[in-house]
Amino acid sequence: MTILLIAGFMNLIDVTIVNVALPSLQSGLGATSSEIEWVVAAYIMAFAVGLLPFGRLGDMLGRRRIFLLGVAFFTIASTLCGLAPGINTLIAARVLQGIGGAMMTPQTLAIAQVIFPPRERGIAFALFGVTAGLAAVSGPLIGGLLINADIFGLTWRPIFLVNIPVGLFAILAGLKYIPAMEGNRDVGIDVGGIVLAALTLLLIVFPLIEGRELGWPNWIFALSAAAIPAAWLFVRWQRRQATAGAPQLLPVTLMTNAGFMGGVLTVCLFFSAVPGFFMVFAVFLQTGFGLTPLQSGLTTVPFSAGVFLASMLSGRLGPRWQRQRIFIGSVMLLCAMLWLQSFVSGLGATLQSIMFLPPFLIAGLGLGTAVSPLFQLALANVPDRDAGSASGGVQSFQQVGGALGVAITGQLFFGRLQPGGGADISYSAYVASLHQALFYPVFAFGLTALAVFFLRSQPLPGRAS
């Protein structure tokens, strides 16, 4: 269990630790604002597209084998990130990191489900929740400490290189303690579905990130429009696979399940607001107001602490009052973002980090309140035969939402600054940019609250994800 938790922690903390390092990384590599967005979005996109097929690959070739390969792949990719000589190499290595994360993540829960008897599974799954909370809290702090320490003059690079000893330990210990598990080679993989899903996501995200830097040429709009037929082709391909009895990346039975699709679209919208906000907020604090990475990380700790505390309480409620908890959590997040927007608009040339504590704590409590029931509600009307695919599908849509949010929030924030950003831009420009960027989280959480308020589907009694 410790090995599984270490691997999960390594993957989860990588998401939060990178945000703190973005300004140092941008100045160190001379990256543009769009390239900084790709550092975040490339990982999320690769992770999102890889979750379903690698979960299937674990069923085929053995979950232990794919888990260990995923940890090895993630560790090697982390090394490449830490040694990257330029921004393009770093972005490519982040794609590889996302693939490694997608390889190992689906296997952790599946292995725990198999190796622990029913009486121990509740404790095992609770530990996964605790680990996720600890990763959220410690990520910004560890990132800030590593960058501030400037180990051997490496500035931001240790945030990736620290994964090397952790990954090596997980691999060696996993070889000894995780039991061998044979796969079922008759289970197939939908290669065509993977390609079409990746193409659709790229056609949506690429124009949003690169359009501003390129001056919005006509071909950028053409790429955005091409996402519609690409999505249509994906649906047609899934129907063709279903008719032929072949493997499907997202089963047609789920795509025609109105309750499930409504749930995953809500998950996608809800989670689209979080990664992009923290990406631009780190730039706002460090580049706009000169805070150190450690100070930046400490500023966001109340949010992570709120998520951790509310998640622990929410877990005890199980499947009860799902819609109400999602609505309350979304409203808390909406109020916190409006509070932040109002507070930011009144900032002068100096900034007191302590002033961010109340809205961030409320936002964290709201996120922790809504997350667990949001996943449970999305899966509530899914038949047992599709539970595995549905669970992977919800996680994939969560990551797709994150990639879209990074692109949209980045467009709102960096679009108001001069191209490339830099020290020559006044603090007031960063204030105006963050104020504008906050409109998207306000919109996303407000729309989620409305959608859940009008949602009338009833979850199955006692059903939990």
Coordinates of C-alpha atoms in Angstrom, one line a residue:
M1 CA 0.0 0.0 0.0
T2 CA 2.9 2.3 0.8
I3 CA 4.3 1.8 -2.7
L4 CA 1.0 2.6 -4.4
L5 CA 0.6 5.7 -2.2
I6 CA 4.1 6.9 -3.0
A7 CA 3.5 6.6 -6.8
G8 CA 0.1 8.3 -6.5
F9 CA 1.6 11.1 -4.3
M10 CA 4.5 11.6 -6.8
N11 CA 1.9 12.1 -9.7
L12 CA -0.4 14.3 -7.7
I13 CA 2.2 16.6 -6.2
D14 CA 3.7 17.2 -9.7
V15 CA 0.6 19.1 -10.6
T16 CA 0.7 21.5 -7.7
I17 CA 4.5 21.9 -7.5
V18 CA 4.9 23.1 -11.1
N19 CA 2.6 26.1 -10.7
V20 CA 4.9 27.6 -8.1
A21 CA 7.9 27.2 -10.4
L22 CA 6.3 28.7 -13.5
P23 CA 7.7 32.3 -13.2
S24 CA 11.2 31.0 -12.3
L25 CA 11.0 28.6 -15.2
Q26 CA 9.8 31.3 -17.6
S27 CA 12.7 33.7 -16.8
G28 CA 15.2 30.9 -16.7
L29 CA 14.3 29.5 -20.1
G30 CA 13.2 32.8 -21.7
A31 CA 9.8 31.3 -22.5
T32 CA 6.8 33.2 -23.8
S33 CA 3.4 33.2 -22.0
S34 CA 2.0 30.6 -24.4
E35 CA 4.9 28.3 -23.9
I36 CA 4.4 28.5 -20.1
E37 CA 0.7 27.5 -20.7
W38 CA 1.9 24.5 -22.6
V39 CA 4.1 23.4 -19.7
V40 CA 0.9 22.9 -17.8
A41 CA -1.5 22.0 -20.6
A42 CA 0.8 19.4 -22.3
Y43 CA 0.9 17.3 -19.1
I44 CA -2.8 17.5 -18.5
M45 CA -3.7 16.6 -22.2
A46 CA -1.4 13.6 -22.3
F47 CA -2.7 12.4 -18.9
A48 CA -6.3 12.9 -20.0
V49 CA -6.0 11.0 -23.3
G50 CA -3.9 8.2 -21.7
L51 CA -6.1 7.3 -18.7
L52 CA -8.6 5.1 -20.5
P53 CA -6.3 3.2 -22.8
F54 CA -3.7 2.5 -20.2
G55 CA -6.3 1.3 -17.8
R56 CA -7.3 -1.1 -20.5
L57 CA -3.7 -2.1 -21.1
G58 CA -3.3 -3.0 -17.4
D59 CA -6.2 -5.4 -17.9
M60 CA -4.5 -6.9 -20.9
L61 CA -0.8 -7.2 -19.9
G62 CA -1.1 -7.2 -16.1
R63 CA -1.6 -4.3 -13.7
R64 CA 1.7 -4.8 -11.8
R65 CA 3.7 -4.7 -15.0
I66 CA 2.0 -1.6 -16.4
F67 CA 2.2 0.1 -13.0
L68 CA 5.9 -0.4 -12.7
L69 CA 6.5 0.6 -16.3
G70 CA 4.5 3.8 -15.7
V71 CA 6.5 4.7 -12.6
A72 CA 9.7 4.1 -14.6
F73 CA 8.4 6.2 -17.5
F74 CA 7.4 9.0 -15.2
T75 CA 10.8 9.0 -13.4
I76 CA 12.7 9.1 -16.7
A77 CA 10.4 11.9 -18.0
S78 CA 11.0 13.8 -14.8
T79 CA 14.7 13.5 -15.3
L80 CA 14.3 14.9 -18.8
C81 CA 12.2 17.8 -17.5
G82 CA 14.9 18.6 -14.9
L83 CA 17.7 18.5 -17.5
A84 CA 15.8 20.3 -20.3
P85 CA 18.0 22.8 -22.0
G86 CA 15.1 24.7 -23.5
I87 CA 11.4 25.3 -23.3
N88 CA 10.5 23.0 -26.3
T89 CA 12.4 20.1 -24.7
L90 CA 10.6 20.7 -21.4
I91 CA 7.2 20.7 -23.1
A92 CA 8.0 17.5 -24.9
A93 CA 9.2 15.9 -21.6
R94 CA 6.0 17.1 -19.9
V95 CA 4.0 15.1 -22.5
L96 CA 6.1 12.0 -21.6
Q97 CA 5.4 12.7 -17.9
G98 CA 1.7 12.9 -18.6
I99 CA 1.9 9.5 -20.4
G100 CA 3.8 8.0 -17.4
G101 CA 1.2 9.4 -15.0
A102 CA -1.6 7.9 -17.1
M103 CA 0.1 4.5 -17.1
M104 CA 0.4 4.2 -13.3
T105 CA -2.6 6.0 -12.0
P106 CA -5.4 3.6 -13.2
Q107 CA -3.5 0.7 -11.9
T108 CA -3.2 1.9 -8.3
L109 CA -6.9 1.6 -7.4
A110 CA -7.2 -1.6 -9.5
I111 CA -4.3 -3.2 -7.7
A112 CA -5.7 -2.2 -4.3
Q113 CA -9.1 -3.6 -5.2
V114 CA -7.5 -7.0 -6.1
I115 CA -4.8 -7.5 -3.4
F116 CA -6.8 -6.3 -0.3
P117 CA -9.8 -8.3 1.1
P118 CA -13.1 -6.5 1.4
R119 CA -12.7 -5.7 5.1
E120 CA -9.5 -3.8 4.4
R121 CA -10.5 -2.0 1.2
G122 CA -12.3 0.8 3.0
I123 CA -9.1 1.8 4.8
A124 CA -7.0 1.4 1.6
F125 CA -9.3 3.7 -0.4
A126 CA -9.4 6.2 2.5
L127 CA -5.6 6.4 2.4
F128 CA -5.7 7.4 -1.2
G129 CA -8.0 10.3 -0.3
V130 CA -5.6 11.4 2.5
T131 CA -2.6 11.2 0.2
A132 CA -4.4 13.4 -2.4
G133 CA -5.1 15.9 0.3
L134 CA -1.5 15.9 1.5
A135 CA -0.2 16.3 -2.0
A136 CA -2.4 19.4 -2.5
V137 CA -1.2 20.9 0.8
S138 CA 2.5 20.1 0.5
G139 CA 3.0 20.7 -3.2
P140 CA 3.2 24.5 -3.2
L141 CA 5.4 24.4 0.0
I142 CA 7.9 21.8 -1.3
G143 CA 8.1 23.7 -4.7
G144 CA 8.8 27.0 -3.0
L145 CA 11.4 25.5 -0.6
L146 CA 13.3 23.7 -3.4
I147 CA 13.4 26.8 -5.6
N148 CA 14.4 29.1 -2.7
A149 CA 17.1 26.7 -1.7
D150 CA 18.6 27.0 -5.2
I151 CA 20.3 23.6 -4.8
F152 CA 23.7 23.7 -6.7
G153 CA 22.4 26.7 -8.6
L154 CA 19.7 24.6 -10.3
T155 CA 16.8 27.0 -9.5
W156 CA 13.6 25.3 -10.6
R157 CA 15.1 22.0 -11.8
P158 CA 15.0 20.1 -8.5
I159 CA 11.2 20.2 -8.5
F160 CA 11.4 17.5 -11.3
L161 CA 14.7 15.9 -10.3
V162 CA 13.4 15.1 -6.8
N163 CA 11.2 12.4 -8.5
I164 CA 14.3 10.3 -9.4
P165 CA 15.0 8.8 -5.9
V166 CA 11.3 8.5 -5.1
G167 CA 10.6 6.7 -8.4
L168 CA 13.6 4.3 -8.1
F169 CA 12.5 3.3 -4.6
A170 CA 8.9 2.7 -5.8
I171 CA 10.2 0.5 -8.7
L172 CA 12.5 -1.6 -6.5
A173 CA 10.1 -2.0 -3.7
G174 CA 7.2 -2.7 -6.1
L175 CA 9.2 -5.5 -7.7
K176 CA 9.6 -7.1 -4.3
Y177 CA 6.2 -6.5 -2.6
I178 CA 3.5 -6.1 -5.3
P179 CA 2.3 -9.6 -6.3
A180 CA 2.4 -10.6 -10.0
M181 CA -0.9 -10.3 -11.8
E182 CA -1.6 -11.9 -15.1
G183 CA -3.6 -10.0 -17.7
N184 CA -6.2 -11.0 -20.1
R185 CA -4.8 -10.6 -23.6
D186 CA -8.2 -11.0 -25.2
V187 CA -9.0 -7.5 -24.0
G188 CA -8.4 -5.1 -26.9
I189 CA -7.5 -1.4 -27.2
D190 CA -9.3 1.1 -29.4
V191 CA -6.3 2.7 -31.2
G192 CA -8.5 4.7 -33.6
G193 CA -10.5 6.1 -30.7
I194 CA -7.3 7.2 -28.9
V195 CA -6.1 9.0 -32.1
L196 CA -9.4 10.7 -32.7
A197 CA -9.8 11.8 -29.1
A198 CA -6.3 13.2 -28.9
L199 CA -6.8 15.0 -32.2
T200 CA -10.1 16.6 -31.1
L201 CA -8.6 17.8 -27.8
L202 CA -5.5 19.2 -29.6
L203 CA -7.8 21.1 -32.1
I204 CA -9.6 22.7 -29.2
V205 CA -6.7 23.6 -27.0
F206 CA -3.9 24.5 -29.5
P207 CA -5.8 27.5 -31.1
L208 CA -6.8 28.9 -27.6
I209 CA -3.1 28.9 -26.4
E210 CA -1.3 29.8 -29.6
G211 CA -3.8 32.2 -31.2
R212 CA -2.8 35.2 -29.1
E213 CA 0.9 34.7 -29.8
L214 CA 0.3 34.3 -33.6
G215 CA -2.0 37.2 -34.0
W216 CA -5.1 35.1 -34.6
P217 CA -4.6 34.2 -38.3
N218 CA -7.4 32.6 -40.2
W219 CA -5.9 29.2 -40.0
I220 CA -6.2 29.2 -36.2
F221 CA -10.0 29.7 -36.5
A222 CA -10.1 26.9 -39.1
L223 CA -8.4 24.6 -36.6
S224 CA -10.9 25.5 -34.0
A225 CA -13.8 24.8 -36.4
A226 CA -12.1 21.4 -37.3
A227 CA -12.7 20.2 -33.8
I228 CA -16.4 19.7 -34.5
P229 CA -16.0 17.2 -37.3
A230 CA -13.2 15.5 -35.4
A231 CA -15.5 15.0 -32.4
W232 CA -18.2 13.7 -34.8
L233 CA -15.8 11.2 -36.3
F234 CA -14.9 10.0 -32.8
V235 CA -18.6 9.4 -32.0
R236 CA -19.1 7.6 -35.3
W237 CA -16.0 5.5 -34.7
Q238 CA -17.2 4.4 -31.3
R239 CA -20.6 3.4 -32.8
R240 CA -18.7 1.5 -35.6
Q241 CA -16.6 -0.3 -32.9
A242 CA -19.8 -1.2 -30.9
T243 CA -21.5 -2.6 -34.0
A244 CA -18.5 -4.7 -34.8
G245 CA -18.1 -5.9 -31.2
A246 CA -14.6 -4.3 -31.1
P247 CA -13.0 -2.4 -28.2
Q248 CA -14.3 1.1 -27.5
L249 CA -12.4 4.0 -25.8
L250 CA -15.7 5.4 -24.5
P251 CA -18.5 2.8 -24.8
V252 CA -21.5 3.9 -26.7
T253 CA -23.7 2.7 -23.8
L254 CA -22.1 5.5 -21.8
M255 CA -22.4 8.1 -24.5
T256 CA -26.1 7.4 -24.8
N257 CA -26.6 7.5 -21.0
A258 CA -28.0 11.0 -20.4
G259 CA -27.3 10.9 -16.6
F260 CA -23.7 9.9 -17.1
M261 CA -23.0 12.4 -19.9
G262 CA -24.6 15.2 -17.9
G263 CA -22.4 14.2 -15.0
V264 CA -19.2 14.2 -16.9
L265 CA -19.9 17.5 -18.6
T266 CA -20.5 19.0 -15.1
V267 CA -17.2 17.5 -13.9
C268 CA -15.5 18.9 -17.0
L269 CA -16.9 22.4 -16.4
F270 CA -16.2 22.3 -12.6
F271 CA -12.6 21.3 -12.9
S272 CA -11.8 23.6 -15.8
A273 CA -11.6 26.5 -13.4
V274 CA -8.9 25.3 -11.0
P275 CA -5.6 24.6 -12.8
G276 CA -5.7 27.7 -15.0
F277 CA -6.4 30.0 -12.1
F278 CA -3.5 28.7 -10.0
M279 CA -1.2 29.0 -13.1
V280 CA -1.9 32.7 -13.6
F281 CA -2.1 33.4 -9.9
A282 CA 1.6 32.2 -9.5
V283 CA 2.6 34.6 -12.3
F284 CA 0.6 37.4 -10.7
L285 CA 2.3 37.0 -7.3
Q286 CA 5.9 36.4 -8.4
T287 CA 6.3 38.4 -11.6
G288 CA 3.7 41.1 -10.9
F289 CA 4.5 41.7 -7.2
G290 CA 7.9 40.1 -6.7
L291 CA 7.0 37.4 -4.2
T292 CA 9.4 34.5 -3.9
P293 CA 8.3 31.0 -4.9
L294 CA 8.1 30.1 -1.2
Q295 CA 6.0 33.1 -0.4
S296 CA 3.8 32.3 -3.3
G297 CA 3.3 28.7 -2.1
L298 CA 2.5 29.8 1.4
T299 CA -0.2 32.2 0.0
T300 CA -2.1 29.3 -1.5
V301 CA -1.8 26.9 1.5
P302 CA -5.2 28.0 3.0
F303 CA -6.8 26.7 -0.2
S304 CA -5.1 23.3 0.0
A305 CA -5.8 23.0 3.8
G306 CA -9.5 23.8 3.1
V307 CA -9.6 21.0 0.4
F308 CA -8.0 18.6 2.8
L309 CA -10.4 19.3 5.7
A310 CA -13.6 19.3 3.7
S311 CA -12.6 16.2 1.8
M312 CA -12.2 14.3 5.1
L313 CA -15.6 15.4 6.3
S314 CA -17.2 14.8 2.9
G315 CA -15.9 11.3 2.8
R316 CA -17.8 10.5 6.0
L317 CA -21.1 11.5 4.5
G318 CA -20.8 8.8 1.7
P319 CA -23.6 9.0 -0.9
R320 CA -25.9 11.2 1.2
W321 CA -27.1 14.7 0.0
Q322 CA -25.0 14.6 -3.1
R323 CA -26.7 17.3 -5.1
Q324 CA -26.9 19.6 -2.1
R325 CA -23.2 19.2 -1.3
I326 CA -22.2 20.0 -4.9
F327 CA -24.5 23.0 -5.0
I328 CA -23.1 24.3 -1.6
G329 CA -19.5 23.7 -2.7
S330 CA -20.0 25.4 -6.0
V331 CA -21.6 28.4 -4.4
M332 CA -18.8 28.7 -1.9
L333 CA -16.3 28.7 -4.7
L334 CA -18.3 31.2 -6.6
C335 CA -18.4 33.5 -3.6
A336 CA -14.7 33.1 -3.0
M337 CA -13.8 33.9 -6.6
L338 CA -16.0 37.0 -6.5
W339 CA -14.3 38.0 -3.2
L340 CA -10.9 37.6 -4.8
Q341 CA -12.0 39.6 -7.8
S342 CA -13.2 42.4 -5.6
F343 CA -10.1 42.3 -3.4
V344 CA -7.7 42.3 -6.4
S345 CA -9.4 45.2 -8.1
G346 CA -8.6 47.4 -5.0
L347 CA -4.9 46.4 -4.8
G348 CA -2.2 49.1 -4.8
A349 CA 1.5 48.8 -5.3
T350 CA 2.0 46.5 -2.3
L351 CA 0.4 43.2 -1.4
Q352 CA -0.2 41.5 1.9
S353 CA -0.5 37.8 1.4
I354 CA -2.5 37.3 4.6
M355 CA -5.4 39.1 2.9
F356 CA -5.9 36.1 0.6
L357 CA -6.4 33.7 3.5
P358 CA -10.2 34.0 4.0
P359 CA -11.3 33.7 0.3
F360 CA -8.8 30.9 -0.3
L361 CA -9.9 29.0 2.7
I362 CA -13.5 29.3 1.6
A363 CA -12.6 28.2 -1.9
G364 CA -10.7 25.2 -0.6
L365 CA -13.6 24.2 1.7
G366 CA -16.0 24.5 -1.3
L367 CA -13.9 22.3 -3.6
G368 CA -13.4 19.7 -0.9
T369 CA -17.2 19.7 -0.2
A370 CA -18.2 19.2 -3.9
V371 CA -15.5 16.8 -5.3
S372 CA -16.6 13.5 -3.8
P373 CA -20.3 13.8 -4.5
L374 CA -19.7 15.2 -7.9
F375 CA -17.9 12.0 -9.0
Q376 CA -20.5 9.9 -7.2
L377 CA -23.4 11.6 -8.9
A378 CA -21.8 11.3 -12.3
L379 CA -21.5 7.5 -11.8
A380 CA -24.8 7.1 -10.0
N381 CA -26.9 5.9 -13.0
V382 CA -24.2 3.8 -14.6
P383 CA -24.9 0.0 -14.7
D384 CA -22.3 -2.2 -13.0
R385 CA -21.0 -3.7 -16.3
D386 CA -19.8 -0.2 -17.4
A387 CA -18.5 0.9 -14.0
G388 CA -14.8 0.6 -14.8
S389 CA -15.1 2.4 -18.2
A390 CA -17.3 5.1 -16.6
S391 CA -14.8 5.7 -13.8
G392 CA -12.0 6.2 -16.2
G393 CA -14.2 8.4 -18.4
V394 CA -15.0 10.7 -15.6
Q395 CA -11.3 11.1 -14.7
S396 CA -10.5 11.8 -18.4
F397 CA -13.2 14.5 -18.7
Q398 CA -11.8 16.0 -15.5
Q399 CA -8.4 16.4 -17.1
V400 CA -9.9 17.6 -20.4
G401 CA -11.7 20.3 -18.4
G402 CA -8.4 21.3 -16.8
A403 CA -6.6 21.6 -20.2
L404 CA -9.4 23.8 -21.5
G405 CA -9.4 25.9 -18.4
V406 CA -5.7 26.5 -18.7
A407 CA -6.1 27.7 -22.3
I408 CA -9.1 29.9 -21.6
T409 CA -7.8 31.5 -18.3
G410 CA -4.4 32.0 -19.9
Q411 CA -5.9 33.7 -22.8
L412 CA -7.8 36.1 -20.5
F413 CA -4.8 36.8 -18.3
F414 CA -1.9 37.0 -20.8
G415 CA -4.0 38.6 -23.5
R416 CA -4.2 41.8 -21.4
L417 CA -0.4 41.9 -20.8
Q418 CA 2.2 42.9 -23.4
P419 CA 3.4 39.9 -25.4
G420 CA 5.8 37.8 -23.3
G421 CA 5.3 39.7 -20.0
G422 CA 8.3 40.9 -18.0
A423 CA 9.5 43.3 -15.4
D424 CA 8.7 46.3 -17.5
I425 CA 5.0 45.7 -17.0
S426 CA 3.5 47.7 -14.1
Y427 CA 1.8 46.0 -11.2
S428 CA -1.5 47.6 -12.3
A429 CA -1.4 45.6 -15.5
Y430 CA -1.1 42.4 -13.6
V431 CA -4.0 43.5 -11.3
A432 CA -6.2 44.2 -14.3
S433 CA -5.2 40.9 -16.0
L434 CA -6.0 38.8 -12.9
H435 CA -9.2 40.6 -12.4
Q436 CA -10.2 39.7 -16.0
A437 CA -9.0 36.1 -15.7
L438 CA -11.2 35.6 -12.6
F439 CA -14.3 36.0 -14.8
Y440 CA -13.8 32.4 -16.0
P441 CA -13.8 30.7 -12.6
V442 CA -16.8 32.9 -11.6
F443 CA -18.6 31.7 -14.8
A444 CA -17.6 28.0 -14.4
F445 CA -18.6 27.7 -10.7
G446 CA -21.7 29.7 -11.2
L447 CA -22.9 27.6 -14.1
T448 CA -22.1 24.4 -12.2
A449 CA -24.2 25.6 -9.3
L450 CA -27.1 26.3 -11.7
A451 CA -26.7 23.0 -13.5
V452 CA -26.8 21.0 -10.2
F453 CA -29.7 23.1 -8.9
F454 CA -31.8 22.1 -11.9
L455 CA -30.6 18.6 -12.0
R456 CA -33.4 16.1 -11.3
S457 CA -31.8 12.7 -11.8
Q458 CA -31.9 10.6 -8.6
P459 CA -28.8 8.6 -7.7
L460 CA -29.2 4.9 -7.0
P461 CA -29.6 4.0 -3.3
G462 CA -26.2 3.6 -1.6
R463 CA -24.2 3.8 -4.8
A464 CA -20.8 5.3 -4.4
S465 CA -17.8 5.8 -6.8

